[in-house]
Coordinates of C-alpha atoms in Angstrom, one line a residue:
Chain A
D159 CA -32.7 -18.0 7.1
T160 CA -31.5 -21.2 8.7
G161 CA -27.9 -20.0 9.1
V162 CA -24.7 -21.6 8.0
S163 CA -24.5 -25.3 8.8
Q164 CA -21.3 -27.2 9.3
N165 CA -20.8 -31.0 9.8
P166 CA -19.5 -32.7 11.7
R167 CA -19.3 -30.5 14.8
H168 CA -16.4 -32.5 16.1
K169 CA -13.9 -34.8 14.5
I170 CA -11.1 -36.8 16.2
T171 CA -8.7 -38.5 13.8
K172 CA -5.3 -40.1 14.0
R173 CA -2.3 -38.5 12.4
G174 CA -2.0 -39.4 8.8
Q175 CA -5.7 -40.0 8.1
N176 CA -7.7 -37.9 5.7
V177 CA -10.7 -35.9 6.9
T178 CA -13.5 -34.0 5.1
F179 CA -15.8 -31.3 6.4
R180 CA -18.9 -30.0 4.9
C181 CA -20.4 -26.5 4.9
D182 CA -24.0 -25.5 3.8
P183 CA -24.1 -21.7 3.4
I184 CA -27.2 -19.6 3.7
S185 CA -29.2 -20.4 0.6
E186 CA -29.1 -17.1 -1.1
H187 CA -25.5 -16.4 -0.4
N188 CA -23.1 -16.9 -3.3
R189 CA -19.9 -16.1 -1.5
L190 CA -18.4 -18.8 0.8
Y191 CA -15.3 -18.6 2.9
W192 CA -13.2 -21.1 5.0
Y193 CA -11.3 -19.9 8.1
R194 CA -9.3 -21.7 10.7
Q195 CA -9.1 -20.7 14.4
T196 CA -6.8 -22.0 17.1
L197 CA -7.2 -21.4 20.8
G198 CA -6.8 -17.8 21.8
Q199 CA -6.5 -16.5 18.3
G200 CA -8.9 -14.9 15.8
P201 CA -10.0 -16.7 12.7
E202 CA -7.4 -16.9 9.9
F203 CA -8.5 -16.8 6.2
L204 CA -8.0 -20.0 4.2
T205 CA -9.9 -19.7 1.0
Y206 CA -12.9 -18.0 -0.8
F207 CA -15.4 -19.0 -3.4
Q208 CA -17.7 -16.9 -5.5
N209 CA -20.3 -19.4 -6.7
E210 CA -18.3 -22.5 -7.7
A211 CA -15.1 -20.6 -8.5
Q212 CA -12.3 -20.7 -5.9
L213 CA -11.0 -17.1 -6.2
E214 CA -8.3 -17.0 -3.6
K215 CA -6.3 -19.3 -1.4
S216 CA -4.1 -18.3 1.6
R217 CA -0.5 -19.5 1.8
L218 CA -1.7 -21.2 5.0
L219 CA -3.5 -23.7 2.7
S220 CA -0.8 -26.3 2.0
D221 CA -1.0 -28.9 -0.7
R222 CA -2.6 -31.2 1.8
F223 CA -5.7 -29.0 1.9
S224 CA -8.3 -28.9 -0.9
A225 CA -11.7 -27.2 -1.0
E226 CA -14.5 -27.5 -3.5
R227 CA -17.8 -26.0 -4.0
P228 CA -19.6 -28.0 -6.8
K229 CA -22.6 -26.2 -8.4
G230 CA -22.0 -23.2 -6.1
S231 CA -24.0 -24.6 -3.2
F232 CA -22.4 -26.6 -0.4
S233 CA -18.6 -26.7 0.1
T234 CA -16.2 -29.3 1.3
L235 CA -12.8 -28.9 2.9
E236 CA -10.5 -32.0 2.8
I237 CA -7.3 -32.4 4.7
Q238 CA -5.0 -35.2 3.6
R239 CA -2.4 -36.9 5.8
T240 CA -3.4 -34.9 8.8
E241 CA -0.8 -33.6 11.2
Q242 CA -1.1 -32.6 14.9
G243 CA -0.7 -29.0 13.8
D244 CA -3.9 -29.2 11.9
S245 CA -5.9 -29.4 15.2
A246 CA -8.1 -26.4 15.2
M247 CA -11.7 -25.1 14.7
Y248 CA -12.5 -24.9 11.0
L249 CA -15.1 -22.2 10.3
C250 CA -17.2 -21.6 7.3
A251 CA -18.9 -18.3 6.5
S252 CA -21.1 -17.0 3.7
S253 CA -22.2 -13.7 2.5
P254 CA -24.5 -12.2 -0.3
D255 CA -23.0 -10.6 -3.3
T256 CA -23.6 -7.1 -2.1
Y257 CA -21.1 -4.4 -1.4
N258 CA -19.2 -4.9 1.9
S259 CA -21.7 -7.3 3.3
P260 CA -20.7 -9.0 6.6
L261 CA -19.7 -12.6 6.8
H262 CA -22.2 -15.0 8.6
F263 CA -20.3 -17.8 10.3
G264 CA -21.3 -21.4 11.1
N265 CA -20.5 -23.0 14.4
G266 CA -17.5 -24.7 13.0
T267 CA -16.0 -28.2 13.0
R268 CA -13.5 -28.9 15.8
L269 CA -10.7 -31.1 14.6
T270 CA -8.5 -33.0 17.0
V271 CA -5.5 -34.9 15.5
T272 CA -4.0 -37.5 17.9
Chain B
E112 CA 1.6 -5.8 6.1
D113 CA -1.9 -5.3 7.5
Q114 CA -2.1 -5.7 11.3
V115 CA -5.0 -5.8 13.7
T116 CA -4.3 -5.6 17.4
Q117 CA -6.8 -5.9 20.2
S118 CA -6.4 -4.9 23.8
P119 CA -6.7 -5.9 26.5
E120 CA -6.5 -9.7 25.9
A121 CA -8.9 -10.3 28.8
L122 CA -11.2 -8.2 30.8
R123 CA -13.1 -9.0 34.0
L124 CA -16.0 -6.7 34.9
Q125 CA -18.5 -6.5 37.7
E126 CA -22.1 -6.4 36.5
G127 CA -22.9 -2.7 35.7
E128 CA -19.2 -1.7 35.4
S129 CA -18.8 0.0 32.0
S130 CA -15.6 -0.4 30.0
S131 CA -14.1 -0.2 26.6
L132 CA -12.2 -2.6 24.3
N133 CA -9.7 -1.3 21.8
C134 CA -8.9 -2.5 18.2
S135 CA -6.0 -0.7 16.5
Y136 CA -5.2 -1.4 12.9
T137 CA -2.8 -0.7 10.2
V138 CA -4.2 -1.3 6.8
S139 CA -4.1 0.6 3.5
G140 CA -7.4 1.3 1.9
L141 CA -9.7 0.2 4.7
R142 CA -13.1 -0.7 3.3
G143 CA -14.8 -1.6 6.6
L144 CA -14.1 -2.5 10.2
F145 CA -16.2 -5.3 11.7
W146 CA -17.0 -6.3 15.3
Y147 CA -18.1 -9.8 16.1
R148 CA -19.0 -11.6 19.3
Q149 CA -18.0 -15.2 19.9
D150 CA -19.3 -17.5 22.6
P151 CA -17.3 -20.7 23.5
G152 CA -17.7 -23.4 21.0
K153 CA -19.6 -21.2 18.6
G154 CA -18.8 -19.3 15.4
P155 CA -18.5 -15.5 15.5
E156 CA -21.7 -13.6 15.5
F157 CA -21.8 -10.3 13.6
L158 CA -22.4 -7.1 15.6
F159 CA -21.4 -4.0 13.6
T160 CA -19.7 -2.6 10.5
L161 CA -18.0 0.8 10.6
Y162 CA -16.9 2.4 7.4
S163 CA -15.4 5.9 8.1
A164 CA -13.8 7.8 10.9
G165 CA -16.3 9.4 13.2
E166 CA -18.9 6.8 12.6
E167 CA -20.7 5.2 15.6
K168 CA -23.1 2.2 15.8
E169 CA -25.1 1.1 18.8
K170 CA -26.9 -2.1 19.8
E171 CA -28.3 -2.6 23.3
R172 CA -25.4 -2.1 25.7
L173 CA -22.8 -2.0 23.0
K174 CA -21.5 1.0 21.1
A175 CA -18.7 0.9 18.5
T176 CA -16.8 3.9 17.3
L177 CA -14.1 4.4 14.6
T178 CA -11.1 6.7 14.1
K179 CA -8.5 6.6 11.4
K180 CA -6.3 4.2 13.4
E181 CA -8.5 2.4 15.9
S182 CA -11.9 1.4 16.9
F183 CA -13.5 1.1 20.4
L184 CA -16.3 -1.1 21.6
H185 CA -17.9 0.4 24.6
I186 CA -19.9 -1.8 26.9
T187 CA -22.3 0.1 29.1
A188 CA -23.6 -1.4 32.3
P189 CA -22.7 -4.9 31.2
K190 CA -24.7 -8.0 32.3
P191 CA -23.4 -11.5 32.7
E192 CA -24.9 -12.4 29.3
D193 CA -22.4 -10.0 27.7
S194 CA -19.6 -12.4 28.6
A195 CA -17.9 -13.5 25.4
T196 CA -14.9 -13.0 23.2
Y197 CA -15.2 -9.8 21.1
L198 CA -13.3 -9.9 17.8
C199 CA -12.6 -7.1 15.4
A200 CA -11.7 -7.5 11.8
V201 CA -10.7 -5.3 8.9
R202 CA -11.4 -5.6 5.2
R203 CA -9.5 -4.0 2.3
G204 CA -11.4 -5.2 -0.7
S205 CA -15.1 -5.0 -1.0
W206 CA -15.7 -8.7 -1.4
G207 CA -14.6 -10.4 1.8
K208 CA -11.4 -11.8 3.3
L209 CA -11.7 -10.2 6.8
Q210 CA -8.5 -10.1 8.8
F211 CA -9.2 -10.7 12.5
G212 CA -7.5 -9.6 15.7
A213 CA -6.9 -12.1 18.4
G214 CA -9.9 -10.9 20.4
T215 CA -10.7 -9.7 23.9
Q216 CA -12.2 -12.2 26.3
V217 CA -14.8 -10.4 28.5
V218 CA -16.1 -12.0 31.7
V219 CA -18.9 -10.2 33.5
T220 CA -19.6 -11.4 37.1
P221 CA -22.9 -10.8 39.0

C-alpha cells in the first residue's frame, strides 16, 4: 500500500491559464473522489468515480472543471481559464468497493492563481 | 440540508490536559460518522468510523463516541504530537461522498 499519490504538490499559475492535476489511487481501490479545501474549512466534495464512470458531480464543479479517469486507474482534474477563487488545496481520495469503507486521502495539490 | 458543525474552532491545551471536541450533525439516514486528523500541508488521515448511537472507538490517546445528534472526540493526556486539525464527516449513502465539518485545530504545548 503506497498510498494515494498526487502531482504536482504545488502549482502557481496566472489567471486565465489552464491547469491539470493528477491522482494515482491505491492500486486495488476502484472508487476515486476529488475534494477541494480552502483555508480554515473542511474538504468539499467535487466529484466521484467508480472505475472509469463518473457517477456524481457537485454543483461546485463549474463548466471550467473537468475530471477523467481513463481505464479506471489514475485520474486527472483540469481547470480551464483559472480564476483567483480557484486557489485552494485539491485533494484526491480513494476507497475499495466495500460497504462504508473510509476514504484514504493523498496530500493534495496546492493551487495558487495570481 | 445536511449540516456538520464542529466546536470549538480552536483548542490550546497543555501537555497532559485532557479535553473533548464536539461534532454535531443533522443528516437523514446517517450511514457513518468519520473522524480524520489533518496535519498542515497534508491530506486528512483516517482515524475512526462510528455507525450507531452508543458506539465507541479508541486509538492510543483518542476515543470517539457517537449519539443520535453528535459525536465527541476525547483526547486523554495529550502530547505535542497530537497537535493537528481534527475533522469529522458524515455519510448518507454507503458509497462515499463524505460531508465534512470545518474542523477543530488543536495545539498541545509542552
